[in-house]
């Protein structure tokens, strides 16, 4: 009987010790996440208040051209922002296709003015050389390069490009050319339709006289989407990749809510006014900045629309299994940062 009581006491003691250890682990993990979220918030506050000393290098004149800011009046109709990290092999083909399209459209329509911003995210190969070759060919008014010095992440590269662009419309697109640049017309059309609808609604409500309001002053976002290709992708991908994709979509839904089915397509367009709010608020620098953009659009009441685009898989993807883990980590940061009010949204 005594042995039985001792055994029960020992069992109870072990369970208590196990629960104590589990509680310590949970609290430690929670403290780690909260501290990480707080540090990101502090860093963002410093970045918002820091004066920009960025410039473009002109290889033709060897002069340094000061960067404009997103708060300056628009000087071009459209800016194309291309983040590039070790893309010396895929970037040339994508840039040739992009520049051919832009030149043809500009020749047909003199009001179609453009610029291409290539943001070298700390590449260790010849990406910057490839980019500057295009600056030499097309001149710095049309092609510009921002060198980040070290690798920050795709989100930070796009943020930098957006903040130093001159367009009424701003398009982010990947350096691999997976989405046809001609599809920007689909997003552009939807942007114009949403902007027109926005003007009509404000006019009917008597909020203001928007007859002379510029496109760049209206807040609208258009997200390229590959969701219409999902059935084909499910049939060709390995089962575990489909499982990971479905799980990721579920977590995205919990983090940003419904509305956009394909948050990760690297083909998105914003009006200048929308970009001003979104890219001065965005905090994530790597994998899930796209999800944060969706969250911010909802929070800031920026109309957004999902537009189907043509897409093909280009060899050389940098997404790995570890990338999925990093994505999940960043989704938790979004939920904690905004959910607990640690990350403030500036309007």
mmCIF file of C-alpha atoms in Angstrom:
data_model
loop_
_atom_site.group_PDB
_atom_site.id
_atom_site.type_symbol
_atom_site.label_atom_id
_atom_site.label_comp_id
_atom_site.label_asym_id
_atom_site.label_seq_id
_atom_site.Cartn_x
_atom_site.Cartn_y
_atom_site.Cartn_z
ATOM 1 C CA UNK A 1 0.000 0.000 0.000
ATOM 2 C CA UNK A 2 2.829 2.376 0.914
ATOM 3 C CA UNK A 3 4.618 1.530 -2.339
ATOM 4 C CA UNK A 4 1.444 2.232 -4.294
ATOM 5 C CA UNK A 5 1.060 5.639 -2.639
ATOM 6 C CA UNK A 6 4.726 6.422 -3.304
ATOM 7 C CA UNK A 7 4.318 5.424 -6.958
ATOM 8 C CA UNK A 8 1.221 7.617 -7.297
ATOM 9 C CA UNK A 9 3.042 10.539 -5.663
ATOM 10 C CA UNK A 10 6.053 10.026 -7.924
ATOM 11 C CA UNK A 11 3.776 9.892 -10.983
ATOM 12 C CA UNK A 12 1.980 13.039 -9.897
ATOM 13 C CA UNK A 13 5.327 14.743 -9.255
ATOM 14 C CA UNK A 14 6.621 13.810 -12.724
ATOM 15 C CA UNK A 15 3.451 15.122 -14.370
ATOM 16 C CA UNK A 16 3.765 18.387 -12.466
ATOM 17 C CA UNK A 17 7.403 18.696 -13.483
ATOM 18 C CA UNK A 18 6.510 17.974 -17.126
ATOM 19 C CA UNK A 19 3.754 20.607 -17.095
ATOM 20 C CA UNK A 20 6.144 23.092 -15.521
ATOM 21 C CA UNK A 21 8.738 22.474 -18.229
ATOM 22 C CA UNK A 22 6.087 22.727 -20.947
ATOM 23 C CA UNK A 23 4.858 26.034 -19.488
ATOM 24 C CA UNK A 24 8.407 27.397 -19.421
ATOM 25 C CA UNK A 25 8.934 26.383 -23.062
ATOM 26 C CA UNK A 26 5.635 27.963 -24.179
ATOM 27 C CA UNK A 27 6.355 31.185 -22.294
ATOM 28 C CA UNK A 28 9.895 31.293 -23.687
ATOM 29 C CA UNK A 29 8.650 30.860 -27.245
ATOM 30 C CA UNK A 30 5.978 33.529 -26.709
ATOM 31 C CA UNK A 31 8.571 35.911 -25.254
ATOM 32 C CA UNK A 32 10.886 35.253 -28.216
ATOM 33 C CA UNK A 33 8.159 36.032 -30.761
ATOM 34 C CA UNK A 34 7.022 39.159 -28.911
ATOM 35 C CA UNK A 35 10.583 40.477 -28.625
ATOM 36 C CA UNK A 36 11.180 39.745 -32.308
ATOM 37 C CA UNK A 37 7.983 41.577 -33.252
ATOM 38 C CA UNK A 38 8.953 44.527 -31.036
ATOM 39 C CA UNK A 39 12.414 44.791 -32.638
ATOM 40 C CA UNK A 40 10.897 44.799 -36.138
ATOM 41 C CA UNK A 41 8.546 47.578 -35.035
ATOM 42 C CA UNK A 42 11.410 49.654 -33.618
ATOM 43 C CA UNK A 43 13.502 49.165 -36.750
ATOM 44 C CA UNK A 44 10.576 50.231 -38.919
ATOM 45 C CA UNK A 45 10.122 53.411 -36.874
ATOM 46 C CA UNK A 46 13.792 54.298 -37.421
ATOM 47 C CA UNK A 47 13.546 53.600 -41.156
ATOM 48 C CA UNK A 48 10.478 55.843 -41.482
ATOM 49 C CA UNK A 49 12.219 58.785 -39.816
ATOM 50 C CA UNK A 50 15.628 58.313 -41.482
ATOM 51 C CA UNK A 51 16.543 60.685 -44.294
ATOM 52 C CA UNK A 52 17.270 58.943 -47.587
ATOM 53 C CA UNK A 53 20.747 59.390 -49.054
ATOM 54 C CA UNK A 54 20.186 56.908 -51.897
ATOM 55 C CA UNK A 55 21.240 57.702 -55.439
ATOM 56 C CA UNK A 56 21.432 56.139 -58.887
ATOM 57 C CA UNK A 57 24.769 55.631 -60.624
ATOM 58 C CA UNK A 58 24.871 56.699 -64.263
ATOM 59 C CA UNK A 59 27.540 54.567 -66.021
ATOM 60 C CA UNK A 60 27.396 56.836 -69.083
ATOM 61 C CA UNK A 61 28.196 60.153 -67.381
ATOM 62 C CA UNK A 62 29.648 58.682 -64.148
ATOM 63 C CA UNK A 63 27.388 61.121 -62.251
ATOM 64 C CA UNK A 64 25.287 60.266 -59.236
ATOM 65 C CA UNK A 65 21.580 60.964 -59.761
ATOM 66 C CA UNK A 66 19.574 61.657 -56.563
ATOM 67 C CA UNK A 67 16.682 59.280 -55.956
ATOM 68 C CA UNK A 68 13.170 60.709 -56.030
ATOM 69 C CA UNK A 69 10.749 59.669 -53.305
ATOM 70 C CA UNK A 70 7.271 58.219 -53.524
ATOM 71 C CA UNK A 71 5.965 61.516 -52.089
ATOM 72 C CA UNK A 72 7.250 63.563 -55.037
ATOM 73 C CA UNK A 73 4.808 64.271 -57.916
ATOM 74 C CA UNK A 74 4.753 61.530 -60.554
ATOM 75 C CA UNK A 75 7.047 62.101 -63.544
ATOM 76 C CA UNK A 76 6.287 58.909 -65.480
ATOM 77 C CA UNK A 77 3.116 57.033 -66.303
ATOM 78 C CA UNK A 78 4.414 53.698 -65.019
ATOM 79 C CA UNK A 79 7.349 52.354 -63.025
ATOM 80 C CA UNK A 80 8.360 48.691 -63.182
ATOM 81 C CA UNK A 81 10.217 47.473 -60.083
ATOM 82 C CA UNK A 82 12.274 44.294 -60.517
ATOM 83 C CA UNK A 83 13.961 42.767 -57.432
ATOM 84 C CA UNK A 84 17.014 40.721 -58.351
ATOM 85 C CA UNK A 85 19.216 38.445 -56.262
ATOM 86 C CA UNK A 86 21.824 36.402 -58.163
ATOM 87 C CA UNK A 87 19.848 36.646 -61.413
ATOM 88 C CA UNK A 88 22.660 37.114 -63.945
ATOM 89 C CA UNK A 89 21.315 34.252 -66.097
ATOM 90 C CA UNK A 90 17.544 34.852 -65.945
ATOM 91 C CA UNK A 91 17.497 38.657 -65.812
ATOM 92 C CA UNK A 92 18.758 39.430 -69.364
ATOM 93 C CA UNK A 93 15.938 37.526 -71.109
ATOM 94 C CA UNK A 94 13.273 39.084 -68.905
ATOM 95 C CA UNK A 95 14.690 42.598 -69.423
ATOM 96 C CA UNK A 96 14.916 42.236 -73.210
ATOM 97 C CA UNK A 97 11.255 41.165 -73.358
ATOM 98 C CA UNK A 98 10.236 43.960 -70.976
ATOM 99 C CA UNK A 99 12.119 46.726 -72.781
ATOM 100 C CA UNK A 100 10.848 45.605 -76.206
ATOM 101 C CA UNK A 101 7.267 45.793 -74.977
ATOM 102 C CA UNK A 102 7.736 49.175 -73.284
ATOM 103 C CA UNK A 103 9.442 50.692 -76.323
ATOM 104 C CA UNK A 104 6.759 49.458 -78.710
ATOM 105 C CA UNK A 105 3.963 50.786 -76.547
ATOM 106 C CA UNK A 106 5.738 54.099 -76.006
ATOM 107 C CA UNK A 107 6.234 54.498 -79.760
ATOM 108 C CA UNK A 108 2.517 53.913 -80.351
ATOM 109 C CA UNK A 109 1.392 56.171 -77.479
ATOM 110 C CA UNK A 110 3.528 59.185 -76.571
ATOM 111 C CA UNK A 111 1.708 59.569 -73.231
ATOM 112 C CA UNK A 112 3.008 56.149 -72.176
ATOM 113 C CA UNK A 113 6.177 57.141 -70.329
ATOM 114 C CA UNK A 114 8.005 54.575 -68.254
ATOM 115 C CA UNK A 115 10.985 53.623 -66.137
ATOM 116 C CA UNK A 116 12.430 50.289 -65.042
ATOM 117 C CA UNK A 117 14.026 50.040 -61.594
ATOM 118 C CA UNK A 118 16.240 47.014 -61.015
ATOM 119 C CA UNK A 119 16.972 46.525 -57.318
ATOM 120 C CA UNK A 120 20.057 44.375 -56.792
ATOM 121 C CA UNK A 121 19.477 42.722 -53.422
ATOM 122 C CA UNK A 122 23.127 42.106 -52.524
ATOM 123 C CA UNK A 123 23.881 39.701 -55.380
ATOM 124 C CA UNK A 124 27.215 37.867 -55.349
ATOM 125 C CA UNK A 125 27.232 37.122 -59.083
ATOM 126 C CA UNK A 126 27.175 39.479 -62.110
ATOM 127 C CA UNK A 127 23.581 40.670 -61.674
ATOM 128 C CA UNK A 128 24.630 44.304 -61.203
ATOM 129 C CA UNK A 129 26.807 44.173 -64.346
ATOM 130 C CA UNK A 130 23.867 42.859 -66.370
ATOM 131 C CA UNK A 131 21.636 45.601 -64.956
ATOM 132 C CA UNK A 132 24.116 48.402 -65.683
ATOM 133 C CA UNK A 133 24.547 47.131 -69.253
ATOM 134 C CA UNK A 134 20.856 47.905 -69.752
ATOM 135 C CA UNK A 135 21.306 51.359 -68.165
ATOM 136 C CA UNK A 136 24.069 52.073 -70.696
ATOM 137 C CA UNK A 137 21.876 50.943 -73.565
ATOM 138 C CA UNK A 138 18.591 52.641 -72.615
ATOM 139 C CA UNK A 139 19.945 55.582 -70.537
ATOM 140 C CA UNK A 140 19.320 56.342 -66.877
ATOM 141 C CA UNK A 141 16.025 58.153 -67.438
ATOM 142 C CA UNK A 142 14.461 54.838 -68.468
ATOM 143 C CA UNK A 143 16.477 52.188 -66.642
ATOM 144 C CA UNK A 144 17.854 52.653 -63.124
ATOM 145 C CA UNK A 145 19.660 50.393 -60.674
ATOM 146 C CA UNK A 146 19.537 50.462 -56.868
ATOM 147 C CA UNK A 147 22.309 48.538 -55.113
ATOM 148 C CA UNK A 148 21.365 47.373 -51.607
ATOM 149 C CA UNK A 149 24.897 46.261 -50.749
ATOM 150 C CA UNK A 150 23.859 43.148 -48.855
ATOM 151 C CA UNK A 151 20.978 40.724 -49.117
ATOM 152 C CA UNK A 152 17.869 41.935 -47.287
ATOM 153 C CA UNK A 153 15.102 39.934 -48.963
ATOM 154 C CA UNK A 154 12.672 40.353 -51.846
ATOM 155 C CA UNK A 155 10.237 42.388 -49.763
ATOM 156 C CA UNK A 156 12.876 44.968 -48.870
ATOM 157 C CA UNK A 157 14.120 45.163 -52.464
ATOM 158 C CA UNK A 158 10.610 45.904 -53.707
ATOM 159 C CA UNK A 159 9.988 48.383 -50.890
ATOM 160 C CA UNK A 160 13.140 50.320 -51.829
ATOM 161 C CA UNK A 161 12.181 50.346 -55.496
ATOM 162 C CA UNK A 162 8.652 51.516 -54.758
ATOM 163 C CA UNK A 163 9.820 54.311 -52.460
ATOM 164 C CA UNK A 164 12.196 55.674 -55.128
ATOM 165 C CA UNK A 165 9.961 55.394 -58.191
ATOM 166 C CA UNK A 166 8.411 58.108 -60.376
ATOM 167 C CA UNK A 167 5.308 56.434 -61.860
ATOM 168 C CA UNK A 168 1.611 57.125 -61.510
ATOM 169 C CA UNK A 169 1.297 53.350 -61.593
ATOM 170 C CA UNK A 170 3.850 51.053 -59.957
ATOM 171 C CA UNK A 171 4.248 47.430 -61.001
ATOM 172 C CA UNK A 172 6.348 44.837 -59.200
ATOM 173 C CA UNK A 173 7.429 41.855 -61.289
ATOM 174 C CA UNK A 174 9.918 39.023 -60.881
ATOM 175 C CA UNK A 175 13.322 38.944 -62.542
ATOM 176 C CA UNK A 176 12.744 35.489 -64.050
ATOM 177 C CA UNK A 177 10.044 36.611 -66.493
ATOM 178 C CA UNK A 178 7.598 33.945 -65.264
ATOM 179 C CA UNK A 179 4.684 36.333 -65.904
ATOM 180 C CA UNK A 180 4.413 37.929 -69.335
ATOM 181 C CA UNK A 181 5.007 41.672 -69.088
ATOM 182 C CA UNK A 182 2.145 42.255 -71.544
ATOM 183 C CA UNK A 183 -0.221 41.125 -68.786
ATOM 184 C CA UNK A 184 0.372 44.443 -67.059
ATOM 185 C CA UNK A 185 -2.387 45.728 -69.370
ATOM 186 C CA UNK A 186 -4.872 43.452 -67.575
ATOM 187 C CA UNK A 187 -3.954 44.934 -64.186
ATOM 188 C CA UNK A 188 -3.793 48.436 -65.647
ATOM 189 C CA UNK A 189 -7.315 48.105 -67.066
ATOM 190 C CA UNK A 190 -8.700 46.968 -63.709
ATOM 191 C CA UNK A 191 -6.878 49.799 -61.910
ATOM 192 C CA UNK A 192 -8.509 52.349 -64.230
ATOM 193 C CA UNK A 193 -11.937 50.758 -63.766
ATOM 194 C CA UNK A 194 -11.618 50.746 -59.965
ATOM 195 C CA UNK A 195 -10.324 54.330 -59.975
ATOM 196 C CA UNK A 196 -13.273 55.454 -62.121
ATOM 197 C CA UNK A 197 -15.713 53.643 -59.830
ATOM 198 C CA UNK A 198 -14.031 55.237 -56.799
ATOM 199 C CA UNK A 199 -14.475 58.704 -58.337
ATOM 200 C CA UNK A 200 -18.145 58.061 -59.105
ATOM 201 C CA UNK A 201 -18.870 56.853 -55.570
ATOM 202 C CA UNK A 202 -17.219 59.903 -54.007
ATOM 203 C CA UNK A 203 -18.972 62.215 -56.444
ATOM 204 C CA UNK A 204 -22.399 60.740 -55.650
ATOM 205 C CA UNK A 205 -21.743 60.954 -51.909
ATOM 206 C CA UNK A 206 -20.767 64.603 -52.282
ATOM 207 C CA UNK A 207 -17.532 63.975 -50.394
ATOM 208 C CA UNK A 208 -15.478 66.084 -52.789
ATOM 209 C CA UNK A 209 -15.135 67.239 -56.367
ATOM 210 C CA UNK A 210 -13.016 64.521 -57.922
ATOM 211 C CA UNK A 211 -13.383 65.553 -61.576
ATOM 212 C CA UNK A 212 -9.781 66.758 -61.742
ATOM 213 C CA UNK A 213 -8.297 64.068 -59.478
ATOM 214 C CA UNK A 214 -5.328 62.298 -61.015
ATOM 215 C CA UNK A 215 -4.998 58.526 -61.264
ATOM 216 C CA UNK A 216 -1.909 58.695 -59.037
ATOM 217 C CA UNK A 217 -3.986 60.275 -56.243
ATOM 218 C CA UNK A 218 -6.529 57.429 -56.048
ATOM 219 C CA UNK A 219 -5.739 54.442 -53.838
ATOM 220 C CA UNK A 220 -6.130 51.165 -55.764
ATOM 221 C CA UNK A 221 -4.227 47.843 -55.918
ATOM 222 C CA UNK A 222 -4.397 45.009 -58.483
ATOM 223 C CA UNK A 223 -2.926 41.599 -57.662
ATOM 224 C CA UNK A 224 -1.864 39.219 -60.414
ATOM 225 C CA UNK A 225 -3.129 35.701 -59.732
ATOM 226 C CA UNK A 226 -2.272 32.138 -60.762
ATOM 227 C CA UNK A 227 -5.291 30.686 -58.951
ATOM 228 C CA UNK A 228 -6.931 29.732 -62.280
ATOM 229 C CA UNK A 229 -3.943 27.428 -62.925
ATOM 230 C CA UNK A 230 -4.266 25.621 -59.584
ATOM 231 C CA UNK A 231 -6.080 22.522 -60.882
ATOM 232 C CA UNK A 232 -3.337 21.909 -63.461
ATOM 233 C CA UNK A 233 -0.637 22.480 -60.844
ATOM 234 C CA UNK A 234 -2.247 20.040 -58.408
ATOM 235 C CA UNK A 235 -2.177 17.325 -61.068
ATOM 236 C CA UNK A 236 1.523 17.761 -61.871
ATOM 237 C CA UNK A 237 3.103 18.475 -58.477
ATOM 238 C CA UNK A 238 4.213 15.921 -55.882
ATOM 239 C CA UNK A 239 1.641 15.130 -53.173
ATOM 240 C CA UNK A 240 3.744 16.624 -50.380
ATOM 241 C CA UNK A 241 4.107 19.932 -52.270
ATOM 242 C CA UNK A 242 0.320 20.078 -52.683
ATOM 243 C CA UNK A 243 -0.070 19.312 -48.971
ATOM 244 C CA UNK A 244 2.339 22.107 -48.042
ATOM 245 C CA UNK A 245 0.607 24.507 -50.421
ATOM 246 C CA UNK A 246 -2.855 23.811 -48.983
ATOM 247 C CA UNK A 247 -1.516 24.176 -45.445
ATOM 248 C CA UNK A 248 0.176 27.454 -46.342
ATOM 249 C CA UNK A 249 -3.036 28.816 -47.886
ATOM 250 C CA UNK A 250 -4.905 27.949 -44.689
ATOM 251 C CA UNK A 251 -2.379 29.799 -42.529
ATOM 252 C CA UNK A 252 -2.499 32.792 -44.921
ATOM 253 C CA UNK A 253 -6.276 32.838 -44.541
ATOM 254 C CA UNK A 254 -5.871 32.969 -40.757
ATOM 255 C CA UNK A 255 -3.233 35.706 -40.957
ATOM 256 C CA UNK A 256 -4.673 38.052 -43.604
ATOM 257 C CA UNK A 257 -8.272 36.897 -43.977
ATOM 258 C CA UNK A 258 -10.197 36.044 -47.175
ATOM 259 C CA UNK A 259 -10.219 38.088 -50.361
ATOM 260 C CA UNK A 260 -7.104 37.187 -52.376
ATOM 261 C CA UNK A 261 -6.617 33.548 -53.360
ATOM 262 C CA UNK A 262 -3.042 33.871 -54.646
ATOM 263 C CA UNK A 263 -1.073 36.220 -52.423
ATOM 264 C CA UNK A 264 2.364 35.021 -53.610
ATOM 265 C CA UNK A 265 2.244 35.894 -57.305
ATOM 266 C CA UNK A 266 5.076 38.365 -57.910
ATOM 267 C CA UNK A 267 3.033 40.544 -60.295
ATOM 268 C CA UNK A 268 1.237 43.375 -58.496
ATOM 269 C CA UNK A 269 0.286 46.921 -59.475
ATOM 270 C CA UNK A 270 -0.463 49.928 -57.273
ATOM 271 C CA UNK A 271 -1.407 53.530 -57.835
ATOM 272 C CA UNK A 272 1.098 56.009 -56.434
ATOM 273 C CA UNK A 273 -1.213 56.987 -53.575
ATOM 274 C CA UNK A 274 -1.731 53.339 -52.575
ATOM 275 C CA UNK A 275 2.016 52.658 -52.723
ATOM 276 C CA UNK A 276 2.708 55.656 -50.473
ATOM 277 C CA UNK A 277 0.617 54.138 -47.693
ATOM 278 C CA UNK A 278 1.488 50.489 -48.211
ATOM 279 C CA UNK A 279 5.257 50.673 -48.624
ATOM 280 C CA UNK A 280 5.809 53.127 -45.792
ATOM 281 C CA UNK A 281 3.982 50.724 -43.478
ATOM 282 C CA UNK A 282 5.291 47.345 -44.612
ATOM 283 C CA UNK A 283 7.659 45.620 -42.165
ATOM 284 C CA UNK A 284 8.412 42.156 -43.501
ATOM 285 C CA UNK A 285 11.446 41.998 -45.772
ATOM 286 C CA UNK A 286 11.484 38.462 -47.118
ATOM 287 C CA UNK A 287 8.883 35.819 -47.902
ATOM 288 C CA UNK A 288 5.494 36.994 -46.649
ATOM 289 C CA UNK A 289 5.551 40.701 -47.427
ATOM 290 C CA UNK A 290 2.864 39.888 -50.068
ATOM 291 C CA UNK A 291 0.522 38.655 -47.332
ATOM 292 C CA UNK A 292 1.263 41.773 -45.297
ATOM 293 C CA UNK A 293 0.317 43.903 -48.328
ATOM 294 C CA UNK A 294 -3.091 42.195 -48.444
ATOM 295 C CA UNK A 295 -3.560 42.785 -44.718
ATOM 296 C CA UNK A 296 -2.589 46.458 -45.049
ATOM 297 C CA UNK A 297 -4.920 46.993 -48.020
ATOM 298 C CA UNK A 298 -7.804 45.736 -45.899
ATOM 299 C CA UNK A 299 -6.778 47.763 -42.858
ATOM 300 C CA UNK A 300 -6.319 50.964 -44.889
ATOM 301 C CA UNK A 301 -9.485 50.384 -46.960
ATOM 302 C CA UNK A 302 -7.532 50.348 -50.219
ATOM 303 C CA UNK A 303 -9.668 48.663 -52.922
ATOM 304 C CA UNK A 304 -7.925 45.600 -54.363
ATOM 305 C CA UNK A 305 -8.782 43.220 -57.142
ATOM 306 C CA UNK A 306 -7.341 39.856 -58.181
ATOM 307 C CA UNK A 307 -6.565 39.495 -61.901
ATOM 308 C CA UNK A 308 -5.686 36.224 -63.669
ATOM 309 C CA UNK A 309 -2.329 36.361 -65.465
ATOM 310 C CA UNK A 310 -0.325 34.024 -67.673
ATOM 311 C CA UNK A 311 2.424 32.284 -65.749
ATOM 312 C CA UNK A 312 5.021 29.638 -66.495
ATOM 313 C CA UNK A 313 7.504 27.996 -64.131
ATOM 314 C CA UNK A 314 11.061 29.075 -64.854
ATOM 315 C CA UNK A 315 13.970 26.841 -63.698
ATOM 316 C CA UNK A 316 16.071 28.276 -60.884
ATOM 317 C CA UNK A 317 13.460 28.882 -58.194
ATOM 318 C CA UNK A 318 14.905 29.875 -54.806
ATOM 319 C CA UNK A 319 11.969 28.422 -52.826
ATOM 320 C CA UNK A 320 13.050 25.504 -50.626
ATOM 321 C CA UNK A 321 11.483 23.489 -47.783
ATOM 322 C CA UNK A 322 13.196 25.841 -45.334
ATOM 323 C CA UNK A 323 11.481 28.715 -47.155
ATOM 324 C CA UNK A 324 8.100 27.298 -46.088
ATOM 325 C CA UNK A 325 9.256 27.335 -42.463
ATOM 326 C CA UNK A 326 10.368 30.961 -42.797
ATOM 327 C CA UNK A 327 7.020 31.832 -44.375
ATOM 328 C CA UNK A 328 5.089 30.293 -41.483
ATOM 329 C CA UNK A 329 7.316 32.182 -39.043
ATOM 330 C CA UNK A 330 6.575 35.488 -40.778
ATOM 331 C CA UNK A 331 2.835 34.758 -40.852
ATOM 332 C CA UNK A 332 2.938 34.370 -37.069
ATOM 333 C CA UNK A 333 4.734 37.731 -36.883
ATOM 334 C CA UNK A 334 1.959 39.389 -38.901
ATOM 335 C CA UNK A 335 -0.692 37.964 -36.600
ATOM 336 C CA UNK A 336 1.134 39.035 -33.439
ATOM 337 C CA UNK A 337 2.415 42.389 -34.694
ATOM 338 C CA UNK A 338 -0.888 43.751 -35.910
ATOM 339 C CA UNK A 339 -3.202 41.638 -33.744
ATOM 340 C CA UNK A 340 -1.622 42.870 -30.507
ATOM 341 C CA UNK A 341 -1.213 46.433 -31.788
ATOM 342 C CA UNK A 342 2.599 46.315 -31.552
ATOM 343 C CA UNK A 343 2.891 47.351 -35.209
ATOM 344 C CA UNK A 344 1.119 50.658 -35.790
ATOM 345 C CA UNK A 345 -0.400 51.433 -39.185
ATOM 346 C CA UNK A 346 0.359 54.994 -40.312
ATOM 347 C CA UNK A 347 -2.146 56.797 -42.504
#
